[in-house]
Amino acid sequence: MPAGWQLWVPEADSTTDALAVGPATGASAVPDTAAVPPPRKGGLFGRRRSNAESEAEELRAWIARTQGMDAARVADLVRQVEAEAAALREKASAEASEEAEGILKDARETAKGILDDARRTAKETERVRKEADRHRKDVFDAERRLAELQAQIVNADETAMLQEAGIYAYRHALHDAIAYRSRLDTLQNEIKALARAGRAVQAATDWTVNGSKREGQKMVRDFSKLMLRAYNAEADYAVRSMRPHRLSSLVDRLYKSRETIAKLGATMHIRITDEYHYARVRELELTADFLQKKEEE
Protein backbone atom coordinates (compact mmCIF):
# COMPACT_ATOMS: atom_id res chain seq x y z
CA MET A 1 0.00 0.00 0.00
CA PRO A 2 1.51 3.38 -0.87
CA ALA A 3 2.55 5.67 1.89
CA GLY A 4 -0.26 7.90 3.18
CA TRP A 5 -3.08 5.65 1.87
CA GLN A 6 -5.68 4.06 4.09
CA LEU A 7 -7.73 0.99 3.46
CA TRP A 8 -11.41 1.43 4.35
CA VAL A 9 -13.95 -1.35 4.05
CA PRO A 10 -17.51 -0.39 5.13
CA GLU A 11 -19.36 -2.73 7.37
CA ALA A 12 -22.22 -4.65 5.80
CA ASP A 13 -24.94 -3.45 8.19
CA SER A 14 -24.10 0.24 7.97
CA THR A 15 -23.84 0.11 4.19
CA THR A 16 -27.15 -1.66 3.84
CA ASP A 17 -28.86 0.84 6.12
CA ALA A 18 -27.38 3.76 4.27
CA LEU A 19 -28.43 2.45 0.91
CA ALA A 20 -31.87 1.46 2.13
CA VAL A 21 -32.74 5.10 2.73
CA GLY A 22 -33.05 5.65 -1.02
CA PRO A 23 -34.26 9.00 -2.34
CA ALA A 24 -35.07 12.03 -0.24
CA THR A 25 -38.66 10.89 0.12
CA GLY A 26 -37.70 8.32 2.76
CA ALA A 27 -38.17 4.59 3.13
CA SER A 28 -41.95 4.81 3.03
CA ALA A 29 -41.85 5.99 -0.60
CA VAL A 30 -40.03 2.81 -1.78
CA PRO A 31 -42.35 -0.05 -2.71
CA ASP A 32 -41.77 -3.47 -1.26
CA THR A 33 -41.16 -4.95 -4.68
CA ALA A 34 -38.12 -2.69 -5.36
CA ALA A 35 -35.33 -4.33 -3.38
CA VAL A 36 -32.22 -2.31 -2.62
CA PRO A 37 -29.20 -3.75 -4.47
CA PRO A 38 -26.61 -5.19 -2.01
CA PRO A 39 -23.15 -3.59 -1.84
CA ARG A 40 -20.31 -5.33 -3.52
CA LYS A 41 -17.03 -6.24 -1.87
CA GLY A 42 -14.02 -5.91 -4.07
CA GLY A 43 -10.31 -5.45 -4.05
CA LEU A 44 -8.25 -2.35 -3.70
CA PHE A 45 -7.45 0.56 -5.96
CA GLY A 46 -8.70 0.42 -9.56
CA ARG A 47 -10.81 -2.67 -9.19
CA ARG A 48 -12.61 -1.14 -6.24
CA ARG A 49 -13.20 2.01 -8.26
CA SER A 50 -14.77 0.01 -11.09
CA ASN A 51 -17.07 -1.83 -8.70
CA ALA A 52 -18.16 1.44 -7.13
CA GLU A 53 -19.10 2.85 -10.48
CA SER A 54 -21.12 -0.27 -11.33
CA GLU A 55 -22.84 -0.14 -7.98
CA ALA A 56 -23.69 3.53 -8.52
CA GLU A 57 -25.30 2.64 -11.86
CA GLU A 58 -27.43 -0.01 -10.18
CA LEU A 59 -28.47 2.47 -7.52
CA ARG A 60 -29.45 5.01 -10.14
CA ALA A 61 -31.53 2.36 -11.94
CA TRP A 62 -33.21 1.40 -8.66
CA ILE A 63 -34.02 5.04 -7.91
CA ALA A 64 -35.49 5.42 -11.40
CA ARG A 65 -37.65 2.32 -10.86
CA THR A 66 -38.99 3.51 -7.52
CA GLN A 67 -39.69 6.98 -8.87
CA GLY A 68 -41.59 5.46 -11.84
CA MET A 69 -43.77 3.45 -9.50
CA ASP A 70 -44.54 6.61 -7.48
CA ALA A 71 -45.55 8.40 -10.71
CA ALA A 72 -47.96 5.57 -11.58
CA ARG A 73 -49.62 5.88 -8.20
CA VAL A 74 -49.81 9.63 -8.63
CA ALA A 75 -51.41 9.09 -12.06
CA ASP A 76 -53.95 6.72 -10.48
CA LEU A 77 -54.70 9.33 -7.84
CA VAL A 78 -55.13 12.00 -10.52
CA ARG A 79 -57.49 9.76 -12.46
CA GLN A 80 -59.46 9.05 -9.29
CA VAL A 81 -59.74 12.77 -8.54
CA GLU A 82 -60.80 13.48 -12.11
CA ALA A 83 -63.44 10.72 -11.93
CA GLU A 84 -64.79 12.13 -8.67
CA ALA A 85 -64.83 15.62 -10.16
CA ALA A 86 -66.70 14.33 -13.23
CA ALA A 87 -69.22 12.57 -10.98
CA LEU A 88 -69.73 15.78 -9.01
CA ARG A 89 -70.20 17.76 -12.22
CA GLU A 90 -72.72 15.22 -13.51
CA LYS A 91 -74.63 15.29 -10.23
CA ALA A 92 -74.65 19.10 -10.20
CA SER A 93 -75.81 19.14 -13.82
CA ALA A 94 -78.62 16.68 -13.05
CA GLU A 95 -79.74 18.71 -10.04
CA ALA A 96 -79.63 21.93 -12.08
CA SER A 97 -81.59 20.27 -14.90
CA GLU A 98 -84.21 19.00 -12.45
CA GLU A 99 -84.52 22.42 -10.84
CA ALA A 100 -84.79 24.09 -14.26
CA GLU A 101 -87.49 21.59 -15.28
CA GLY A 102 -89.45 22.41 -12.12
CA ILE A 103 -89.16 26.14 -12.77
CA LEU A 104 -90.25 25.64 -16.39
CA LYS A 105 -93.24 23.54 -15.29
CA ASP A 106 -94.32 26.21 -12.80
CA ALA A 107 -93.92 28.88 -15.47
CA ARG A 108 -96.05 26.88 -17.91
CA GLU A 109 -98.80 26.37 -15.33
CA THR A 110 -98.74 30.06 -14.47
CA ALA A 111 -98.88 31.03 -18.15
CA LYS A 112 -101.76 28.60 -18.73
CA GLY A 113 -103.69 30.12 -15.84
CA ILE A 114 -103.11 33.63 -17.15
CA LEU A 115 -104.19 32.57 -20.65
CA ASP A 116 -107.37 30.94 -19.32
CA ASP A 117 -108.20 34.08 -17.36
CA ALA A 118 -107.59 36.20 -20.45
CA ARG A 119 -109.89 34.00 -22.53
CA ARG A 120 -112.65 34.16 -19.93
CA THR A 121 -112.26 37.91 -19.74
CA ALA A 122 -112.40 38.19 -23.53
CA LYS A 123 -115.58 36.09 -23.67
CA GLU A 124 -117.20 38.14 -20.93
CA THR A 125 -116.18 41.35 -22.68
CA GLU A 126 -117.63 40.10 -25.96
CA ARG A 127 -120.88 39.14 -24.23
CA VAL A 128 -121.15 42.56 -22.58
CA ARG A 129 -120.38 44.26 -25.89
CA LYS A 130 -123.09 42.32 -27.71
CA GLU A 131 -125.57 43.05 -24.95
CA ALA A 132 -124.70 46.75 -25.11
CA ASP A 133 -125.12 46.71 -28.90
CA ARG A 134 -128.51 45.06 -28.49
CA HIS A 135 -129.59 47.66 -25.94
CA ARG A 136 -128.41 50.46 -28.21
CA LYS A 137 -130.38 48.96 -31.08
CA ASP A 138 -133.48 48.67 -28.90
CA VAL A 139 -133.10 52.30 -27.84
CA PHE A 140 -132.61 53.36 -31.45
CA ASP A 141 -135.70 51.42 -32.58
CA ALA A 142 -137.73 52.87 -29.73
CA GLU A 143 -136.65 56.40 -30.59
CA ARG A 144 -137.41 55.83 -34.26
CA ARG A 145 -140.82 54.39 -33.42
CA LEU A 146 -141.50 57.31 -31.09
CA ALA A 147 -140.62 59.77 -33.84
CA GLU A 148 -142.94 57.95 -36.25
CA LEU A 149 -145.78 58.00 -33.74
CA GLN A 150 -145.21 61.67 -33.01
CA ALA A 151 -145.30 62.40 -36.74
CA GLN A 152 -148.50 60.39 -37.07
CA ILE A 153 -150.03 62.29 -34.17
CA VAL A 154 -149.14 65.57 -35.83
CA ASN A 155 -150.55 64.38 -39.15
CA ALA A 156 -153.68 63.10 -37.46
CA ASP A 157 -154.17 66.41 -35.71
CA GLU A 158 -153.69 68.30 -38.96
CA THR A 159 -156.05 65.94 -40.78
CA ALA A 160 -158.67 66.33 -38.08
CA MET A 161 -158.36 70.10 -38.26
CA LEU A 162 -158.68 70.01 -42.05
CA GLN A 163 -161.66 67.69 -41.86
CA GLU A 164 -163.33 69.95 -39.36
CA ALA A 165 -162.83 72.74 -41.85
CA GLY A 166 -164.25 70.57 -44.62
CA ILE A 167 -160.89 69.82 -46.25
CA TYR A 168 -159.71 66.21 -46.83
CA ALA A 169 -156.16 65.35 -47.95
CA TYR A 170 -156.41 62.59 -50.56
CA ARG A 171 -153.56 60.05 -50.63
CA HIS A 172 -154.34 59.07 -54.20
CA ALA A 173 -155.70 61.79 -56.45
CA LEU A 174 -158.34 60.33 -58.78
CA HIS A 175 -161.21 61.96 -60.65
CA ASP A 176 -164.22 60.33 -59.08
CA ALA A 177 -165.47 57.54 -56.85
CA ILE A 178 -165.70 55.13 -59.79
CA ALA A 179 -161.97 55.56 -60.46
CA TYR A 180 -161.22 54.88 -56.80
CA ARG A 181 -163.43 51.80 -56.88
CA SER A 182 -161.66 50.53 -59.99
CA ARG A 183 -158.24 51.14 -58.44
CA LEU A 184 -159.35 49.34 -55.29
CA ASP A 185 -160.49 46.31 -57.27
CA THR A 186 -157.15 46.15 -59.08
CA LEU A 187 -155.21 46.46 -55.84
CA GLN A 188 -157.26 43.77 -54.11
CA ASN A 189 -156.55 41.39 -57.00
CA GLU A 190 -152.83 42.13 -56.58
CA ILE A 191 -153.10 41.38 -52.86
CA LYS A 192 -154.71 38.01 -53.58
CA ALA A 193 -152.02 37.22 -56.16
CA LEU A 194 -149.28 37.95 -53.62
CA ALA A 195 -150.90 35.60 -51.11
CA ARG A 196 -151.29 32.80 -53.69
CA ALA A 197 -147.66 33.19 -54.82
CA GLY A 198 -146.39 32.83 -51.26
CA ARG A 199 -145.06 36.39 -51.22
CA ALA A 200 -147.17 37.51 -48.28
CA VAL A 201 -145.18 35.71 -45.55
CA GLN A 202 -141.50 35.00 -45.05
CA ALA A 203 -140.43 32.02 -42.92
CA ALA A 204 -137.51 29.70 -42.21
CA THR A 205 -136.73 27.10 -44.88
CA ASP A 206 -134.40 24.82 -42.88
CA TRP A 207 -136.76 23.93 -40.02
CA THR A 208 -136.86 20.24 -39.06
CA VAL A 209 -139.12 18.15 -36.82
CA ASN A 210 -137.66 14.95 -35.34
CA GLY A 211 -134.92 15.13 -37.94
CA SER A 212 -137.42 15.36 -40.81
CA LYS A 213 -137.12 18.38 -43.06
CA ARG A 214 -140.47 17.65 -44.70
CA GLU A 215 -142.27 17.67 -41.36
CA GLY A 216 -140.49 20.88 -40.45
CA GLN A 217 -141.56 22.58 -43.67
CA LYS A 218 -145.15 21.47 -43.10
CA MET A 219 -145.13 22.93 -39.59
CA VAL A 220 -143.68 26.23 -40.80
CA ARG A 221 -146.24 26.38 -43.60
CA ASP A 222 -149.14 25.79 -41.20
CA PHE A 223 -147.92 28.45 -38.77
CA SER A 224 -147.37 30.88 -41.64
CA LYS A 225 -150.96 30.42 -42.80
CA LEU A 226 -152.20 30.99 -39.27
CA MET A 227 -150.19 34.21 -38.90
CA LEU A 228 -151.29 35.51 -42.30
CA ARG A 229 -154.91 34.80 -41.44
CA ALA A 230 -154.60 36.85 -38.25
CA TYR A 231 -152.99 39.73 -40.15
CA ASN A 232 -155.62 39.68 -42.91
CA ALA A 233 -158.38 39.65 -40.29
CA GLU A 234 -156.96 42.86 -38.83
CA ALA A 235 -156.61 44.44 -42.30
CA ASP A 236 -160.16 43.46 -43.32
CA TYR A 237 -161.52 44.91 -40.09
CA ALA A 238 -159.72 48.17 -40.85
CA VAL A 239 -161.26 48.28 -44.34
CA ARG A 240 -164.77 47.58 -43.04
CA SER A 241 -164.57 50.12 -40.22
CA MET A 242 -162.80 52.75 -42.30
CA ARG A 243 -163.76 56.38 -41.91
CA PRO A 244 -161.66 59.05 -43.60
CA HIS A 245 -160.68 60.63 -40.29
CA ARG A 246 -159.64 57.23 -38.81
CA LEU A 247 -157.13 56.34 -41.52
CA SER A 248 -153.98 57.10 -39.49
CA SER A 249 -155.11 55.18 -36.42
CA LEU A 250 -156.16 52.15 -38.48
CA VAL A 251 -152.84 52.09 -40.37
CA ASP A 252 -151.00 52.26 -37.06
CA ARG A 253 -153.11 49.43 -35.69
CA LEU A 254 -152.28 47.29 -38.72
CA TYR A 255 -148.58 48.06 -38.25
CA LYS A 256 -148.74 46.93 -34.61
CA SER A 257 -150.46 43.73 -35.69
CA ARG A 258 -147.60 43.03 -38.08
CA GLU A 259 -145.02 43.63 -35.33
CA THR A 260 -146.86 41.26 -32.98
CA ILE A 261 -146.87 38.52 -35.61
CA ALA A 262 -143.12 38.98 -36.14
CA LYS A 263 -142.48 38.56 -32.40
CA LEU A 264 -144.68 35.47 -32.12
CA GLY A 265 -143.07 33.87 -35.16
CA ALA A 266 -139.49 34.82 -34.30
CA THR A 267 -138.53 31.19 -33.60
CA MET A 268 -139.40 30.16 -37.15
CA HIS A 269 -138.52 33.59 -38.61
CA ILE A 270 -142.13 34.14 -39.67
CA ARG A 271 -143.03 37.71 -40.67
CA ILE A 272 -145.34 39.58 -43.04
CA THR A 273 -143.40 40.81 -46.06
CA ASP A 274 -142.97 44.51 -46.72
CA GLU A 275 -144.53 44.14 -50.16
CA TYR A 276 -147.72 42.63 -48.80
CA HIS A 277 -147.98 45.06 -45.87
CA TYR A 278 -147.56 48.13 -48.09
CA ALA A 279 -150.21 46.77 -50.45
CA ARG A 280 -152.68 46.48 -47.57
CA VAL A 281 -151.79 50.00 -46.39
CA ARG A 282 -152.49 51.35 -49.90
CA GLU A 283 -155.80 49.53 -49.76
CA LEU A 284 -156.72 51.42 -46.59
CA GLU A 285 -155.68 54.72 -48.14
CA LEU A 286 -157.69 54.10 -51.31
CA THR A 287 -160.68 53.04 -49.23
CA ALA A 288 -160.52 56.26 -47.22
CA ASP A 289 -160.17 58.31 -50.43
CA PHE A 290 -163.05 56.41 -52.04
CA LEU A 291 -165.35 57.02 -49.08
CA GLN A 292 -164.47 60.71 -48.98
CA LYS A 293 -164.96 61.14 -52.73
CA LYS A 294 -168.23 59.24 -52.60
CA GLU A 295 -169.45 61.49 -49.78
CA GLU A 296 -168.48 64.60 -51.72
CA GLU A 297 -170.30 63.46 -54.83
Coordinates of C-alpha atoms in Angstrom, one line a residue:
M1 CA 0.0 0.0 0.0
P2 CA 1.5 3.4 -0.9
A3 CA 2.6 5.7 1.9
G4 CA -0.3 7.9 3.2
W5 CA -3.1 5.7 1.9
Q6 CA -5.7 4.1 4.1
L7 CA -7.7 1.0 3.5
W8 CA -11.4 1.4 4.3
V9 CA -14.0 -1.3 4.1
P10 CA -17.5 -0.4 5.1
E11 CA -19.4 -2.7 7.4
A12 CA -22.2 -4.7 5.8
D13 CA -24.9 -3.5 8.2
S14 CA -24.1 0.2 8.0
T15 CA -23.8 0.1 4.2
T16 CA -27.1 -1.7 3.8
D17 CA -28.9 0.8 6.1
A18 CA -27.4 3.8 4.3
L19 CA -28.4 2.5 0.9
A20 CA -31.9 1.5 2.1
V21 CA -32.7 5.1 2.7
G22 CA -33.0 5.6 -1.0
P23 CA -34.3 9.0 -2.3
A24 CA -35.1 12.0 -0.2
T25 CA -38.7 10.9 0.1
G26 CA -37.7 8.3 2.8
A27 CA -38.2 4.6 3.1
S28 CA -41.9 4.8 3.0
A29 CA -41.8 6.0 -0.6
V30 CA -40.0 2.8 -1.8
P31 CA -42.3 -0.1 -2.7
D32 CA -41.8 -3.5 -1.3
T33 CA -41.2 -4.9 -4.7
A34 CA -38.1 -2.7 -5.4
A35 CA -35.3 -4.3 -3.4
V36 CA -32.2 -2.3 -2.6
P37 CA -29.2 -3.7 -4.5
P38 CA -26.6 -5.2 -2.0
P39 CA -23.1 -3.6 -1.8
R40 CA -20.3 -5.3 -3.5
K41 CA -17.0 -6.2 -1.9
G42 CA -14.0 -5.9 -4.1
G43 CA -10.3 -5.4 -4.1
L44 CA -8.3 -2.3 -3.7
F45 CA -7.5 0.6 -6.0
G46 CA -8.7 0.4 -9.6
R47 CA -10.8 -2.7 -9.2
R48 CA -12.6 -1.1 -6.2
R49 CA -13.2 2.0 -8.3
S50 CA -14.8 0.0 -11.1
N51 CA -17.1 -1.8 -8.7
A52 CA -18.2 1.4 -7.1
E53 CA -19.1 2.9 -10.5
S54 CA -21.1 -0.3 -11.3
E55 CA -22.8 -0.1 -8.0
A56 CA -23.7 3.5 -8.5
E57 CA -25.3 2.6 -11.9
E58 CA -27.4 0.0 -10.2
L59 CA -28.5 2.5 -7.5
R60 CA -29.4 5.0 -10.1
A61 CA -31.5 2.4 -11.9
W62 CA -33.2 1.4 -8.7
I63 CA -34.0 5.0 -7.9
A64 CA -35.5 5.4 -11.4
R65 CA -37.6 2.3 -10.9
T66 CA -39.0 3.5 -7.5
Q67 CA -39.7 7.0 -8.9
G68 CA -41.6 5.5 -11.8
M69 CA -43.8 3.5 -9.5
D70 CA -44.5 6.6 -7.5
A71 CA -45.5 8.4 -10.7
A72 CA -48.0 5.6 -11.6
R73 CA -49.6 5.9 -8.2
V74 CA -49.8 9.6 -8.6
A75 CA -51.4 9.1 -12.1
D76 CA -53.9 6.7 -10.5
L77 CA -54.7 9.3 -7.8
V78 CA -55.1 12.0 -10.5
R79 CA -57.5 9.8 -12.5
Q80 CA -59.5 9.0 -9.3
V81 CA -59.7 12.8 -8.5
E82 CA -60.8 13.5 -12.1
A83 CA -63.4 10.7 -11.9
E84 CA -64.8 12.1 -8.7
A85 CA -64.8 15.6 -10.2
A86 CA -66.7 14.3 -13.2
A87 CA -69.2 12.6 -11.0
L88 CA -69.7 15.8 -9.0
R89 CA -70.2 17.8 -12.2
E90 CA -72.7 15.2 -13.5
K91 CA -74.6 15.3 -10.2
A92 CA -74.7 19.1 -10.2
S93 CA -75.8 19.1 -13.8
A94 CA -78.6 16.7 -13.0
E95 CA -79.7 18.7 -10.0
A96 CA -79.6 21.9 -12.1
S97 CA -81.6 20.3 -14.9
E98 CA -84.2 19.0 -12.5
E99 CA -84.5 22.4 -10.8
A100 CA -84.8 24.1 -14.3
E101 CA -87.5 21.6 -15.3
G102 CA -89.5 22.4 -12.1
I103 CA -89.2 26.1 -12.8
L104 CA -90.3 25.6 -16.4
K105 CA -93.2 23.5 -15.3
D106 CA -94.3 26.2 -12.8
A107 CA -93.9 28.9 -15.5
R108 CA -96.1 26.9 -17.9
E109 CA -98.8 26.4 -15.3
T110 CA -98.7 30.1 -14.5
A111 CA -98.9 31.0 -18.2
K112 CA -101.8 28.6 -18.7
G113 CA -103.7 30.1 -15.8
I114 CA -103.1 33.6 -17.2
L115 CA -104.2 32.6 -20.6
D116 CA -107.4 30.9 -19.3
D117 CA -108.2 34.1 -17.4
A118 CA -107.6 36.2 -20.4
R119 CA -109.9 34.0 -22.5
R120 CA -112.6 34.2 -19.9
T121 CA -112.3 37.9 -19.7
A122 CA -112.4 38.2 -23.5
K123 CA -115.6 36.1 -23.7
E124 CA -117.2 38.1 -20.9
T125 CA -116.2 41.4 -22.7
E126 CA -117.6 40.1 -26.0
R127 CA -120.9 39.1 -24.2
V128 CA -121.2 42.6 -22.6
R129 CA -120.4 44.3 -25.9
K130 CA -123.1 42.3 -27.7
E131 CA -125.6 43.1 -25.0
A132 CA -124.7 46.7 -25.1
D133 CA -125.1 46.7 -28.9
R134 CA -128.5 45.1 -28.5
H135 CA -129.6 47.7 -25.9
R136 CA -128.4 50.5 -28.2
K137 CA -130.4 49.0 -31.1
D138 CA -133.5 48.7 -28.9
V139 CA -133.1 52.3 -27.8
F140 CA -132.6 53.4 -31.5
D141 CA -135.7 51.4 -32.6
A142 CA -137.7 52.9 -29.7
E143 CA -136.7 56.4 -30.6
R144 CA -137.4 55.8 -34.3
R145 CA -140.8 54.4 -33.4
L146 CA -141.5 57.3 -31.1
A147 CA -140.6 59.8 -33.8
E148 CA -142.9 58.0 -36.2
L149 CA -145.8 58.0 -33.7
Q150 CA -145.2 61.7 -33.0
A151 CA -145.3 62.4 -36.7
Q152 CA -148.5 60.4 -37.1
I153 CA -150.0 62.3 -34.2
V154 CA -149.1 65.6 -35.8
N155 CA -150.5 64.4 -39.2
A156 CA -153.7 63.1 -37.5
D157 CA -154.2 66.4 -35.7
E158 CA -153.7 68.3 -39.0
T159 CA -156.0 65.9 -40.8
A160 CA -158.7 66.3 -38.1
M161 CA -158.4 70.1 -38.3
L162 CA -158.7 70.0 -42.0
Q163 CA -161.7 67.7 -41.9
E164 CA -163.3 70.0 -39.4
A165 CA -162.8 72.7 -41.9
G166 CA -164.3 70.6 -44.6
I167 CA -160.9 69.8 -46.2
Y168 CA -159.7 66.2 -46.8
A169 CA -156.2 65.4 -48.0
Y170 CA -156.4 62.6 -50.6
R171 CA -153.6 60.1 -50.6
H172 CA -154.3 59.1 -54.2
A173 CA -155.7 61.8 -56.5
L174 CA -158.3 60.3 -58.8
H175 CA -161.2 62.0 -60.6
D176 CA -164.2 60.3 -59.1
A177 CA -165.5 57.5 -56.9
I178 CA -165.7 55.1 -59.8
A179 CA -162.0 55.6 -60.5
Y180 CA -161.2 54.9 -56.8
R181 CA -163.4 51.8 -56.9
S182 CA -161.7 50.5 -60.0
R183 CA -158.2 51.1 -58.4
L184 CA -159.4 49.3 -55.3
D185 CA -160.5 46.3 -57.3
T186 CA -157.1 46.1 -59.1
L187 CA -155.2 46.5 -55.8
Q188 CA -157.3 43.8 -54.1
N189 CA -156.5 41.4 -57.0
E190 CA -152.8 42.1 -56.6
I191 CA -153.1 41.4 -52.9
K192 CA -154.7 38.0 -53.6
A193 CA -152.0 37.2 -56.2
L194 CA -149.3 38.0 -53.6
A195 CA -150.9 35.6 -51.1
R196 CA -151.3 32.8 -53.7
A197 CA -147.7 33.2 -54.8
G198 CA -146.4 32.8 -51.3
R199 CA -145.1 36.4 -51.2
A200 CA -147.2 37.5 -48.3
V201 CA -145.2 35.7 -45.6
Q202 CA -141.5 35.0 -45.0
A203 CA -140.4 32.0 -42.9
A204 CA -137.5 29.7 -42.2
T205 CA -136.7 27.1 -44.9
D206 CA -134.4 24.8 -42.9
W207 CA -136.8 23.9 -40.0
T208 CA -136.9 20.2 -39.1
V209 CA -139.1 18.2 -36.8
N210 CA -137.7 15.0 -35.3
G211 CA -134.9 15.1 -37.9
S212 CA -137.4 15.4 -40.8
K213 CA -137.1 18.4 -43.1
R214 CA -140.5 17.6 -44.7
E215 CA -142.3 17.7 -41.4
G216 CA -140.5 20.9 -40.5
Q217 CA -141.6 22.6 -43.7
K218 CA -145.1 21.5 -43.1
M219 CA -145.1 22.9 -39.6
V220 CA -143.7 26.2 -40.8
R221 CA -146.2 26.4 -43.6
D222 CA -149.1 25.8 -41.2
F223 CA -147.9 28.5 -38.8
S224 CA -147.4 30.9 -41.6
K225 CA -151.0 30.4 -42.8
L226 CA -152.2 31.0 -39.3
M227 CA -150.2 34.2 -38.9
L228 CA -151.3 35.5 -42.3
R229 CA -154.9 34.8 -41.4
A230 CA -154.6 36.8 -38.2
Y231 CA -153.0 39.7 -40.2
N232 CA -155.6 39.7 -42.9
A233 CA -158.4 39.7 -40.3
E234 CA -157.0 42.9 -38.8
A235 CA -156.6 44.4 -42.3
D236 CA -160.2 43.5 -43.3
Y237 CA -161.5 44.9 -40.1
A238 CA -159.7 48.2 -40.9
V239 CA -161.3 48.3 -44.3
R240 CA -164.8 47.6 -43.0
S241 CA -164.6 50.1 -40.2
M242 CA -162.8 52.7 -42.3
R243 CA -163.8 56.4 -41.9
P244 CA -161.7 59.0 -43.6
H245 CA -160.7 60.6 -40.3
R246 CA -159.6 57.2 -38.8
L247 CA -157.1 56.3 -41.5
S248 CA -154.0 57.1 -39.5
S249 CA -155.1 55.2 -36.4
L250 CA -156.2 52.1 -38.5
V251 CA -152.8 52.1 -40.4
D252 CA -151.0 52.3 -37.1
R253 CA -153.1 49.4 -35.7
L254 CA -152.3 47.3 -38.7
Y255 CA -148.6 48.1 -38.3
K256 CA -148.7 46.9 -34.6
S257 CA -150.5 43.7 -35.7
R258 CA -147.6 43.0 -38.1
E259 CA -145.0 43.6 -35.3
T260 CA -146.9 41.3 -33.0
I261 CA -146.9 38.5 -35.6
A262 CA -143.1 39.0 -36.1
K263 CA -142.5 38.6 -32.4
L264 CA -144.7 35.5 -32.1
G265 CA -143.1 33.9 -35.2
A266 CA -139.5 34.8 -34.3
T267 CA -138.5 31.2 -33.6
M268 CA -139.4 30.2 -37.2
H269 CA -138.5 33.6 -38.6
I270 CA -142.1 34.1 -39.7
R271 CA -143.0 37.7 -40.7
I272 CA -145.3 39.6 -43.0
T273 CA -143.4 40.8 -46.1
D274 CA -143.0 44.5 -46.7
E275 CA -144.5 44.1 -50.2
Y276 CA -147.7 42.6 -48.8
H277 CA -148.0 45.1 -45.9
Y278 CA -147.6 48.1 -48.1
A279 CA -150.2 46.8 -50.4
R280 CA -152.7 46.5 -47.6
V281 CA -151.8 50.0 -46.4
R282 CA -152.5 51.4 -49.9
E283 CA -155.8 49.5 -49.8
L284 CA -156.7 51.4 -46.6
E285 CA -155.7 54.7 -48.1
L286 CA -157.7 54.1 -51.3
T287 CA -160.7 53.0 -49.2
A288 CA -160.5 56.3 -47.2
D289 CA -160.2 58.3 -50.4
F290 CA -163.1 56.4 -52.0
L291 CA -165.4 57.0 -49.1
Q292 CA -164.5 60.7 -49.0
K293 CA -165.0 61.1 -52.7
K294 CA -168.2 59.2 -52.6
E295 CA -169.4 61.5 -49.8
E296 CA -168.5 64.6 -51.7
E297 CA -170.3 63.5 -54.8

